[in-house]
Amino acid sequence: MVLVPLSVAAAPYAAMVMDARNGKVLHAQNADTRLHPASLTKMMTLYVVFEAVQNGEITMDTLVTVSRKAASEEPSKLGLRPGQKIKLRYLVRAAAVKSANDAATAMAEAIEGSEAAFARRMNRTAQAMGMTRTTFKNAHGLTESGHLSTARDMTILGRHVIYDYPQYYNLFSRKTADAGVRQVSHTNSRLLNSYKGADGIKTGYTRAAGFNLVASAERGKERVIATVFGGRSTASRNARVEELLDLGFKKSPAWANNRAPKAPPYLGKGAGAVVVAKTSDPVPGTRAKSIRVASAAVTRSLRPQARPGSVVTPGMVAPIVASVGKDIERELQEIAMVSDTAPSPIPDAAPDPVPEAMVVSAVAPTASIKPVQRPVGVAAAAATLTFKDTPTPARKAEVVTRLSTSGGRHWGINVGRYPSEYAAQKILLQTALAETASLDGASRKVVRGKTGFDANFMGMTRDSAELACRRLQARQITCFMVGPG
């Protein structure tokens, strides 16, 4: 007989099943009840770490110094010591695979300086994702007052982890990993081994929470996410999740448009809170709208320092103003005298250009240069000139055309030739999921040839096709460009 603690037996149950391709909810039970997430929290911890790496705040090879607070966290843990230095990549592996609490705290402190500041950033990111009923108090998920989430919010978070950082998603399916100081094993290898297509994501357990799990599985063109809160044991929780995944695959269509969720705005260091403004009570039959604005408060504006010797005092200004005033008055008098004696201007004649030598600085003029009057003979000769009123013949319009080879969306890329249409479609879907940034907006197209089925992405510009091929080749994926026609 197995004795189950009363706190675990009494943990409230909640569940959610979602079609990951489009975010459609396939099943929900108590999905909006705020409960203890336990180590499901680390999905957001790792999401923020991935965001920080992507935006250059830190690198995977940065050496993190372990604080006394991080080293003293309760299990599960990696066994870090105060003052120890360890690369960020090993902490990421320990948190994703083993669910190490000391690794989670060490990463939080390395990125934001303190776990409390990191938790505030987690909350900003959660709000930007639409996780409206989640509040994080720490980076590891150990029970703390007010540290709560829901099955719906955790399912939303799991979907963002899959789509926003596909390059790191494989971490959650590794059964073992090198964490620097030792090898670590996955906390839920049983589900990964027993359920077809399962590839993550995160387990969680505390006495207050019960046995929690956000799981995802992919079969062919379908991907389903299932979340359970309040399981009574690892075995019963896994069995329930498998039932929910089966339900999801049964309800989800064999084919659906792959609409990735919109990634939240970058809310890194110095970013302000996300303001969520909701409209008044909606009209029956309509949905409420929300506006999310990421605001960064400016604390101070630095005034540029003056150049050395450029400070102007009142005593320096007075003589300059007096000199300029006298010169302006003298120039006006001379202009008036010249205008009385000068001949009438020739109609439509272009004015003579002003020589550069005649440009006088207005800062501190020392003398006024009088313009030289045109000789009388030249002026008289110019006055006798006549101009024929002959219009200039219009030039024949020319039309210049150029064949665009880069601006139009007539390019594409090929990622291989496969023996069946199904295999080609599968590769296209996997590639689109792995490289959402450069393939966003491209259409997947399978072209049947004499020797197989070509897997193509079409509707791209030449520049976007080149970028996509470079990124895919960096991932060791075969790729070449397909030109117009």
mmCIF file of C-alpha atoms in Angstrom, residues 80 105 192 199 224 256 259-260 297 318 426 462:
data_model
loop_
_atom_site.group_PDB
_atom_site.id
_atom_site.type_symbol
_atom_site.label_atom_id
_atom_site.label_comp_id
_atom_site.label_asym_id
_atom_site.label_seq_id
_atom_site.Cartn_x
_atom_site.Cartn_y
_atom_site.Cartn_z
ATOM 1 C CA LEU A 80 26.240 23.904 -6.464
ATOM 2 C CA THR A 105 18.136 30.836 -8.821
ATOM 3 C CA LEU A 192 9.015 10.192 -22.997
ATOM 4 C CA ASP A 199 9.014 15.385 -26.586
ATOM 5 C CA VAL A 224 -1.015 18.612 -28.953
ATOM 6 C CA ALA A 256 -4.741 22.760 -39.855
ATOM 7 C CA ARG A 259 -0.400 29.844 -36.806
ATOM 8 C CA ALA A 260 2.454 30.553 -34.424
ATOM 9 C CA ALA A 297 10.170 54.928 -17.880
ATOM 10 C CA ALA A 318 27.366 92.769 -25.917
ATOM 11 C CA LYS A 426 6.570 16.329 -42.688
ATOM 12 C CA ARG A 462 15.480 36.792 -53.055
#
